[in-house]
Short mmCIF file of N, CA and C in Angstrom, two decimals:
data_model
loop_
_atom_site.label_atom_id
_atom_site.label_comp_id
_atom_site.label_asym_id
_atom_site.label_seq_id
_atom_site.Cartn_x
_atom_site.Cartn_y
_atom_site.Cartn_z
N UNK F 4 -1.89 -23.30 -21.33
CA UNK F 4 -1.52 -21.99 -20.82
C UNK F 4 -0.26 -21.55 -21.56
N UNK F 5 -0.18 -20.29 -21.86
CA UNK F 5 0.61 -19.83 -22.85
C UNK F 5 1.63 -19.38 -21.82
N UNK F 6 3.13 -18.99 -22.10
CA UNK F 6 4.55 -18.75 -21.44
C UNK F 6 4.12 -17.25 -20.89
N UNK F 7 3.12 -16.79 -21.65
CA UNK F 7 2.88 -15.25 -21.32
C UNK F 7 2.15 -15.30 -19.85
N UNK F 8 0.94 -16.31 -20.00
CA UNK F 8 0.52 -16.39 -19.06
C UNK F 8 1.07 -17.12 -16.81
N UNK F 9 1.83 -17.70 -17.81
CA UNK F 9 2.91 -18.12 -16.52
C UNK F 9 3.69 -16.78 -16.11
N UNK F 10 4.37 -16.19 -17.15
CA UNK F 10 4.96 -14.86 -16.28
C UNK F 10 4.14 -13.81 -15.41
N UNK F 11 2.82 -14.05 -16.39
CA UNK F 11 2.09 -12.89 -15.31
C UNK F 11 1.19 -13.78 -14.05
N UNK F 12 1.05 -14.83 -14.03
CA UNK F 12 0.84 -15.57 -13.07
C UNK F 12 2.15 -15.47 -12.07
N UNK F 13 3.46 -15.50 -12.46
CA UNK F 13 4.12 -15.38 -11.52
C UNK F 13 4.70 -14.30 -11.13
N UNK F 14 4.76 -13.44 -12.04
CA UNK F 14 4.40 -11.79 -10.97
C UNK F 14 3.76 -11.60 -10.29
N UNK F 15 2.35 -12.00 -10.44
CA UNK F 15 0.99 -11.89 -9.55
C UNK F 15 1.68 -12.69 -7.92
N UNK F 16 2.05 -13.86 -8.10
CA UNK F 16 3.38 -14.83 -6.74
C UNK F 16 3.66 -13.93 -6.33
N UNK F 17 4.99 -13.39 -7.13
CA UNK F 17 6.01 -12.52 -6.41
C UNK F 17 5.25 -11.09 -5.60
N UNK F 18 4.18 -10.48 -6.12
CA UNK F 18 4.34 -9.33 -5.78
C UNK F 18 3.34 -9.67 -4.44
N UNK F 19 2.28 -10.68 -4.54
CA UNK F 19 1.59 -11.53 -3.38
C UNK F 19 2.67 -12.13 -2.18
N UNK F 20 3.82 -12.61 -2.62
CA UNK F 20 4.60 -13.01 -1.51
C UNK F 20 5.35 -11.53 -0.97
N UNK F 21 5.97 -10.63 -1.66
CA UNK F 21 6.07 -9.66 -1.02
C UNK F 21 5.43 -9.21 -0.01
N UNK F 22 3.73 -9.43 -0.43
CA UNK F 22 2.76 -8.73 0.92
C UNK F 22 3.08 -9.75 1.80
N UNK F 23 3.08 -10.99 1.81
CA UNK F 23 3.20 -12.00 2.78
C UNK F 23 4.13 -12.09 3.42
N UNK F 24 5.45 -11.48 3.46
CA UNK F 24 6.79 -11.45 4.08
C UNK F 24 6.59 -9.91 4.68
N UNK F 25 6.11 -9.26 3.84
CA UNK F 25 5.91 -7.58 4.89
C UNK F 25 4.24 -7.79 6.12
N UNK F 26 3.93 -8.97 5.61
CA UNK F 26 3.22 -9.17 7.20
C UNK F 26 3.88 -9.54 8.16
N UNK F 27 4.45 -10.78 7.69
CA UNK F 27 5.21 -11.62 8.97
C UNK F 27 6.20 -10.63 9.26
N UNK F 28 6.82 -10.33 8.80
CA UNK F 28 7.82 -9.02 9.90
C UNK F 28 7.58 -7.90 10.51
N UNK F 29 6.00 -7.54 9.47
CA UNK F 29 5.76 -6.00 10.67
C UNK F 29 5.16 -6.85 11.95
N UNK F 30 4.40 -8.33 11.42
CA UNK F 30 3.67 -8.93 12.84
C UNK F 30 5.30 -9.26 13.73
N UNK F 31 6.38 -9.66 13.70
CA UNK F 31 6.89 -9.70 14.18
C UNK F 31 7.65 -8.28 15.02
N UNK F 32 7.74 -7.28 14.63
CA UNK F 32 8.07 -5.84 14.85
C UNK F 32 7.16 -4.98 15.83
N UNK F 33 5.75 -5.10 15.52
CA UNK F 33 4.96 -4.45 16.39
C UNK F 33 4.81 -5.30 17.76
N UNK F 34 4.63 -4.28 18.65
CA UNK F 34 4.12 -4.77 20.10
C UNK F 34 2.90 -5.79 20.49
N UNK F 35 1.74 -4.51 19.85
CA UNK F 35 0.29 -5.00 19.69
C UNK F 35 0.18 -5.72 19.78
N UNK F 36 -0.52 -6.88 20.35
CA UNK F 36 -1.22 -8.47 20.10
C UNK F 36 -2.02 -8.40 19.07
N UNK F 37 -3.17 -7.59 19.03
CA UNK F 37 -4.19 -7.16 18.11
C UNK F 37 -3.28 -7.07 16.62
N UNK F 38 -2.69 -5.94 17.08
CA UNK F 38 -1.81 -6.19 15.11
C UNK F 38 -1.62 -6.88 15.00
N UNK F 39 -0.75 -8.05 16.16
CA UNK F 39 0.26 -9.10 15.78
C UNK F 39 -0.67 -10.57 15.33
N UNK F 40 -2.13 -10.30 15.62
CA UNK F 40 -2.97 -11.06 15.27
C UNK F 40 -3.77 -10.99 13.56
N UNK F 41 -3.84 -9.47 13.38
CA UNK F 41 -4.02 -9.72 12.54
C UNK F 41 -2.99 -9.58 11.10
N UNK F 42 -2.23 -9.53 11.76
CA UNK F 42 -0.80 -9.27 10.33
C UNK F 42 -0.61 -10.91 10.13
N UNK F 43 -0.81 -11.74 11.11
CA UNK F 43 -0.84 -13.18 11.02
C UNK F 43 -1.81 -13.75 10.03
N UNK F 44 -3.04 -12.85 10.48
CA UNK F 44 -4.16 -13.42 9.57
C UNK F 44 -4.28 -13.22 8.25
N UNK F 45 -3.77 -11.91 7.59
CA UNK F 45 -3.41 -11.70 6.47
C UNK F 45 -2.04 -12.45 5.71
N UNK F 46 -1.06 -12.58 6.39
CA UNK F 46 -0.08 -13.44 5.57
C UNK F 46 -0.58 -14.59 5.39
N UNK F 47 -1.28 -15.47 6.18
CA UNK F 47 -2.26 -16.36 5.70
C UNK F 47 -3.02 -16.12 4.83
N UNK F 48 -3.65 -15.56 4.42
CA UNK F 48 -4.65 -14.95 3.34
C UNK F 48 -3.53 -14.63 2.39
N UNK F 49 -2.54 -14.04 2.25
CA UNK F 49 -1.85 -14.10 1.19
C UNK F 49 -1.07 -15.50 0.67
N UNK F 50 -0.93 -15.99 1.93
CA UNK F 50 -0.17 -17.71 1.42
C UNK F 50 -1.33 -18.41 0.47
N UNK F 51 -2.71 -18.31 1.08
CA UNK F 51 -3.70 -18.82 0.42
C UNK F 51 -3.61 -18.41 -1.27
N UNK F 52 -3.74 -16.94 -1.51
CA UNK F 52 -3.85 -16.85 -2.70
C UNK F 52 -2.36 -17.93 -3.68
N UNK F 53 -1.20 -17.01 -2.90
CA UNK F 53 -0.01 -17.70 -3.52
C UNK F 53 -0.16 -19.36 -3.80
N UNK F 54 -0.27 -19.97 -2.67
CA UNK F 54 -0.99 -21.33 -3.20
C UNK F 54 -1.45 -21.60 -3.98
N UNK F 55 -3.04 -21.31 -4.32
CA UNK F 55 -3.97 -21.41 -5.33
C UNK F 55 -3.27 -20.80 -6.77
N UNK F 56 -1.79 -19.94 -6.96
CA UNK F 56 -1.92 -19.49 -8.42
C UNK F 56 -0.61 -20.10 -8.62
N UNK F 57 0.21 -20.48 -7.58
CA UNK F 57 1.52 -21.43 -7.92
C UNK F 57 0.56 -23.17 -8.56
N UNK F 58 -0.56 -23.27 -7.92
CA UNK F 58 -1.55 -24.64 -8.48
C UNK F 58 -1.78 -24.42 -10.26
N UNK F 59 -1.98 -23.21 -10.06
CA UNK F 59 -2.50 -23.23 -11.65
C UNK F 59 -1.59 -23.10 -12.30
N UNK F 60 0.18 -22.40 -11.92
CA UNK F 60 1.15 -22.30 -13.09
C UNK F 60 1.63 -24.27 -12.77
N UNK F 61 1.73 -24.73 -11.83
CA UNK F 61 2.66 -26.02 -11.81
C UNK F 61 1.38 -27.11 -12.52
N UNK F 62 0.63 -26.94 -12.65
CA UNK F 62 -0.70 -27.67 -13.01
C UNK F 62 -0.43 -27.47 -14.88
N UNK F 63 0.18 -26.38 -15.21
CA UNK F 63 0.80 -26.65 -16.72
C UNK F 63 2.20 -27.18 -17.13
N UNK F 64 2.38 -27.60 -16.15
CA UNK F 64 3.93 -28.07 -16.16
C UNK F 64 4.84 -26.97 -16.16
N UNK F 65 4.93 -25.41 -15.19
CA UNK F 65 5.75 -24.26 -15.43
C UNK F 65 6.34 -24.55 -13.66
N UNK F 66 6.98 -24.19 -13.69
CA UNK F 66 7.64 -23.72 -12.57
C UNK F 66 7.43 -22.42 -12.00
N UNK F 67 6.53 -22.59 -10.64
CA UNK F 67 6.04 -21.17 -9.95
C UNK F 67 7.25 -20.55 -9.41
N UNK F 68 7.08 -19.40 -9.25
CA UNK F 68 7.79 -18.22 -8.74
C UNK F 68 8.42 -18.46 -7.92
N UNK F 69 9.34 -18.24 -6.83
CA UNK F 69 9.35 -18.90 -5.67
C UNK F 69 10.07 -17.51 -4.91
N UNK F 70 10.33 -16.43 -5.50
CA UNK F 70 10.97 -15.06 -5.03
C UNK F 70 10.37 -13.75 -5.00
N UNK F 71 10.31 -12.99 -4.25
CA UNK F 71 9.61 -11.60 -4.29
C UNK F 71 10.60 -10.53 -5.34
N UNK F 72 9.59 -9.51 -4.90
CA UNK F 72 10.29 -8.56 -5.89
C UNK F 72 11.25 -7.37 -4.93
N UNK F 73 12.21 -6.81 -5.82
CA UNK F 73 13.08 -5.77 -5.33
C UNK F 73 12.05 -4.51 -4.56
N UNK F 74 11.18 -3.85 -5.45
CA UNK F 74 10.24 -3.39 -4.79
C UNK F 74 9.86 -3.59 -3.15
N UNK F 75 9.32 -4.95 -3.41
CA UNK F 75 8.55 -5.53 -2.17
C UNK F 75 10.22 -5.13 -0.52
N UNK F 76 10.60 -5.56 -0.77
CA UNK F 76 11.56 -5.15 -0.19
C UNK F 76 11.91 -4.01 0.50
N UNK F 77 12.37 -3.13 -0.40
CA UNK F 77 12.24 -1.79 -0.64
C UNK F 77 11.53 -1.64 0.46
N UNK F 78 10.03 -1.29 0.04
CA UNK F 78 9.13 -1.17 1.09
C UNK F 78 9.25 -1.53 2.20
N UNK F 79 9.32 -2.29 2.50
CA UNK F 79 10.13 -3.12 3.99
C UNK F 79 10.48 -2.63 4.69
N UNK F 80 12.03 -2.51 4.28
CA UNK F 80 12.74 -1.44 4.73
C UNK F 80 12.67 0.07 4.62
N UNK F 81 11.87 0.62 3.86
CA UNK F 81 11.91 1.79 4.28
C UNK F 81 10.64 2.07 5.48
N UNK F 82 9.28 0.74 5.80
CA UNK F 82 8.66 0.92 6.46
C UNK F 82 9.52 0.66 8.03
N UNK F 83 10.34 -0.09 8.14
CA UNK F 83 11.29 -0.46 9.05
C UNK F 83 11.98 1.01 9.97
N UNK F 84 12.40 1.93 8.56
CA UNK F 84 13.34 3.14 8.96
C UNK F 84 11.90 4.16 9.85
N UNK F 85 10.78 4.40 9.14
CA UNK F 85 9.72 4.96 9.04
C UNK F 85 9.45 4.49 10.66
N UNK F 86 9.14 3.13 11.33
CA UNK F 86 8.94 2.58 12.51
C UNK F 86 9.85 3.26 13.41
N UNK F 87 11.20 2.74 12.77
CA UNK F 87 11.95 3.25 14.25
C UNK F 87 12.52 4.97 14.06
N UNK F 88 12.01 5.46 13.83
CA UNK F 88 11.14 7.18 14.14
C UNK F 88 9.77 7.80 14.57
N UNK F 89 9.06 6.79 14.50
CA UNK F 89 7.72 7.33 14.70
C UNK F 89 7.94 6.45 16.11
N UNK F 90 6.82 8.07 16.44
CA UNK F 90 5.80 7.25 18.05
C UNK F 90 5.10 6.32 17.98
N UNK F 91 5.13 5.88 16.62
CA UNK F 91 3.19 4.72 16.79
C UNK F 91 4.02 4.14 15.76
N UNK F 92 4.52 2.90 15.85
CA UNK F 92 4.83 1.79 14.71
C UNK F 92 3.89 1.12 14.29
N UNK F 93 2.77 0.89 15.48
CA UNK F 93 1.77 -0.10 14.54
C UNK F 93 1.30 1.31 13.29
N UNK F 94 0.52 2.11 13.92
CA UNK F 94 0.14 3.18 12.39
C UNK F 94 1.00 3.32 11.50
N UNK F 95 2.45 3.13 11.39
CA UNK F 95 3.84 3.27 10.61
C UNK F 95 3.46 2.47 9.45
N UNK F 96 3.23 0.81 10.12
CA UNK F 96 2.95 -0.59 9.27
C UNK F 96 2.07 -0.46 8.82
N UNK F 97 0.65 -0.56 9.42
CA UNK F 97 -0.43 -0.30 8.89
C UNK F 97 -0.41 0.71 7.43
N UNK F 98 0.51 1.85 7.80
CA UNK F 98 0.20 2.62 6.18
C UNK F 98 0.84 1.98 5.43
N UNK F 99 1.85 1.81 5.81
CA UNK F 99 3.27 0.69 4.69
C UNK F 99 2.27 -0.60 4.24
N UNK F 100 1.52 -1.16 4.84
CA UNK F 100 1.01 -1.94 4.50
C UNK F 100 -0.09 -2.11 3.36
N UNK F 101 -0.88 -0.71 3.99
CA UNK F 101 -2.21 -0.74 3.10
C UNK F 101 -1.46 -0.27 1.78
N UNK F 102 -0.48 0.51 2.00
CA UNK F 102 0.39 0.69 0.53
C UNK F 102 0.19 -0.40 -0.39
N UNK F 103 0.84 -1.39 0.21
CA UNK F 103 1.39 -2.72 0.08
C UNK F 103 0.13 -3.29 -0.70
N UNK F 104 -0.98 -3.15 0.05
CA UNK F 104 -2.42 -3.79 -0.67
C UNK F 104 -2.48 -3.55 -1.76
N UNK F 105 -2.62 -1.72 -1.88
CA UNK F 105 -2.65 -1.05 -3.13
C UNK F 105 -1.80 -1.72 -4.18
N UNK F 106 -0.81 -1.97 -4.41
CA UNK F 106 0.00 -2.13 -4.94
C UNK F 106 -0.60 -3.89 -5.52
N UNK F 107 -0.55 -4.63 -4.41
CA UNK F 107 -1.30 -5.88 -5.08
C UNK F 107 -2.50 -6.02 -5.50
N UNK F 108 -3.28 -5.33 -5.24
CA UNK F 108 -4.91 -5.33 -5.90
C UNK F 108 -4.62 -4.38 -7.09
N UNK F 109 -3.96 -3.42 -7.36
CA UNK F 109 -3.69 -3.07 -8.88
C UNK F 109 -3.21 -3.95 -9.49
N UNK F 110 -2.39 -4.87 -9.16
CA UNK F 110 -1.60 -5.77 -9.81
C UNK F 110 -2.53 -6.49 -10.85
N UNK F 111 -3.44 -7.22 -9.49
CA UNK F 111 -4.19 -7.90 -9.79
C UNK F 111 -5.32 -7.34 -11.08
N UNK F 112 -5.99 -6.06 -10.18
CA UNK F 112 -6.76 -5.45 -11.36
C UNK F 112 -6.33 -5.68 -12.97
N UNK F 113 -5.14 -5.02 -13.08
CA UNK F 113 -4.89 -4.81 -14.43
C UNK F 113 -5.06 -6.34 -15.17
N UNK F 114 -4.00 -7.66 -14.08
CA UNK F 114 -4.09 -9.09 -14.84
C UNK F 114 -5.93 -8.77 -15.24
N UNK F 115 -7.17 -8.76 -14.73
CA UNK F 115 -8.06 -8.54 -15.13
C UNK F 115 -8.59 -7.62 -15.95
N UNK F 116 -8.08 -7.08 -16.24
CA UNK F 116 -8.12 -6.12 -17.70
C UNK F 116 -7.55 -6.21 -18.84
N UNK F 117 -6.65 -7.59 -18.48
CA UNK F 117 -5.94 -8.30 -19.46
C UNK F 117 -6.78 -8.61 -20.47
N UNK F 118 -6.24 -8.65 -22.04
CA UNK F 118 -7.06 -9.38 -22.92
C UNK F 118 -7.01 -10.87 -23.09
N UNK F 119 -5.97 -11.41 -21.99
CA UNK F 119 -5.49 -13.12 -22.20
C UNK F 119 -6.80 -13.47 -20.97
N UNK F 120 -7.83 -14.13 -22.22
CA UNK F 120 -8.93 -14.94 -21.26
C UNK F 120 -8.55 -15.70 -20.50
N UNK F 121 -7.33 -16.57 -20.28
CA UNK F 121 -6.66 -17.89 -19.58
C UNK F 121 -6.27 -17.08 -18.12
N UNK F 122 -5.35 -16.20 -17.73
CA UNK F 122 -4.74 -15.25 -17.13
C UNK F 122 -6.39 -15.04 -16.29
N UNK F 123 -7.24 -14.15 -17.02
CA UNK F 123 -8.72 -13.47 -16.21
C UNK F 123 -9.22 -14.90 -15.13
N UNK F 124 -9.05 -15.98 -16.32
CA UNK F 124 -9.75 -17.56 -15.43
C UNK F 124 -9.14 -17.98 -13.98
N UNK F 125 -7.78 -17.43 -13.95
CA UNK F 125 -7.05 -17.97 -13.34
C UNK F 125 -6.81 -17.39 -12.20
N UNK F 126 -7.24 -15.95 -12.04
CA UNK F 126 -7.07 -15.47 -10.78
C UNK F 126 -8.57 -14.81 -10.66
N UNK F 127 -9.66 -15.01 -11.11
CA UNK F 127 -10.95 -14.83 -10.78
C UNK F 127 -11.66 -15.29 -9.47
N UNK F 128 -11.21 -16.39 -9.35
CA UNK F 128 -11.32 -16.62 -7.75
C UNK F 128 -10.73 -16.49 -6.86
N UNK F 129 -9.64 -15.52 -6.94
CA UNK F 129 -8.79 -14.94 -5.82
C UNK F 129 -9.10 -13.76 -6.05
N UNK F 130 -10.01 -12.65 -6.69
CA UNK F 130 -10.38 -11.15 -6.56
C UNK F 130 -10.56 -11.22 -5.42
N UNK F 131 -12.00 -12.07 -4.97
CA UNK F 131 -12.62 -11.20 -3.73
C UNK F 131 -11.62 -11.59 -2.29
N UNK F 132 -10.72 -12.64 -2.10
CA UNK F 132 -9.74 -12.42 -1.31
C UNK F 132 -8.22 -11.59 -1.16
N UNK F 133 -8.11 -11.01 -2.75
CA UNK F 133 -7.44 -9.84 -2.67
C UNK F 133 -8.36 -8.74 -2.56
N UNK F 134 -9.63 -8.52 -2.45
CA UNK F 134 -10.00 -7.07 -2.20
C UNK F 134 -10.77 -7.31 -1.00
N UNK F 135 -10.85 -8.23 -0.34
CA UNK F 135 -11.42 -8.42 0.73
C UNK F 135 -9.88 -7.77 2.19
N UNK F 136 -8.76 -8.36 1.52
CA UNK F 136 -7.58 -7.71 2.46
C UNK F 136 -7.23 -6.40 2.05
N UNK F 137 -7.31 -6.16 1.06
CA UNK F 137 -7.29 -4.55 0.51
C UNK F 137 -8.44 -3.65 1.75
N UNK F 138 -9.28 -3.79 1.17
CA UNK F 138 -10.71 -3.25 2.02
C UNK F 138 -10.26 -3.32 3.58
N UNK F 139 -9.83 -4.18 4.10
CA UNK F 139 -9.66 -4.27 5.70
C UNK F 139 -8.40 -3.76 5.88
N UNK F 140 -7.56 -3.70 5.14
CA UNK F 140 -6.16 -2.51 5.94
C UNK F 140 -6.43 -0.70 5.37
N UNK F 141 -7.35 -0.34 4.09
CA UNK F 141 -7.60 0.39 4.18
C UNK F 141 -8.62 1.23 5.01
N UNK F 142 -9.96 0.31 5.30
CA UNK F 142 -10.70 0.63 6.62
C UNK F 142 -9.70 0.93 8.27
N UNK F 143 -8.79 -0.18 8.54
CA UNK F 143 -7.75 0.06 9.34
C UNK F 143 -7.07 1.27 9.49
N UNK F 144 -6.46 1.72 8.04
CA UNK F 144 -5.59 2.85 7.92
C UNK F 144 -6.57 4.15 7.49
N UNK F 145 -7.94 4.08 7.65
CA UNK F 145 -8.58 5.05 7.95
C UNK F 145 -8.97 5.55 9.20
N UNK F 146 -9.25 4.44 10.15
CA UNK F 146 -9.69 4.52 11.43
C UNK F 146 -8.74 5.25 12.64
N UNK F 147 -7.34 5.15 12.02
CA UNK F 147 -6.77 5.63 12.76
C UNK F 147 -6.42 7.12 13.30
#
């Protein structure tokens, strides 16, 4: 695995742990049981991926990511400010969130549009669990 491919393996981390820290705090923030159930179930689903692509950078002898991005943050907090103004925080998160998807399933997309065949190998089996959580907060943030 080439040095190129570790950085974008560990962007792909960082911007995946971002979603995984803006679950656990909107699940911690909202009332809902129901949200608070499934914002649980998705940071799981994001630990999963993070797992599986910190395996493939430490599996070349690189050192995985271990920090989010300024961005990811960002978002956070401005979904935070966004909550405590609105009448409906869970719908607040939910959009901040499905944002949040967007943002990692492009990520992802593009690593797959990459011309580095190693990079495509490596997160090919984490598509359909990043567009499988994509798909369910945007169905979510339609329904509402």
């Amino acid at each position: 695995m080439s040095n190129k491919t570790t950085a974008e393996l560990n962007e792909l981390i960082e911007i995946t742990r971002d979603g995984k820290r803006f679950y656990e705090h909107a699940r911690d923030e909202v009332k809902d049981p129901q949200l608070q159930v499934l914002f649980k179930d998705m940071a799981q689903a994001k630990t999963d991926v993070i797992v599986a692509l910190e395996g493939k950078v430490a599996a070349n002898h690189e050192v995985p990511a271990s920090g989010g991005t300024f961005t990811g943050k960002l978002r956070q907090v401005y979904a935070d400010t966004r909550a405590a103004i609105s009448s409906d925080e869970g719908a607040t998160y939910i959009a901040q969130l499905e944002e949040a998807e967007d943002r990692i399933l492009h990520a992802f997309e593009d690593a797959m549009d990459s011309k580095n065949p190693d990079l495509r190998a490596d997160i090919t089996a984490q598509m359909p669990k990043v567009r499988a959580c994509h798909d369910r907060m945007r169905d979510l943030k339609k329904a509402q």
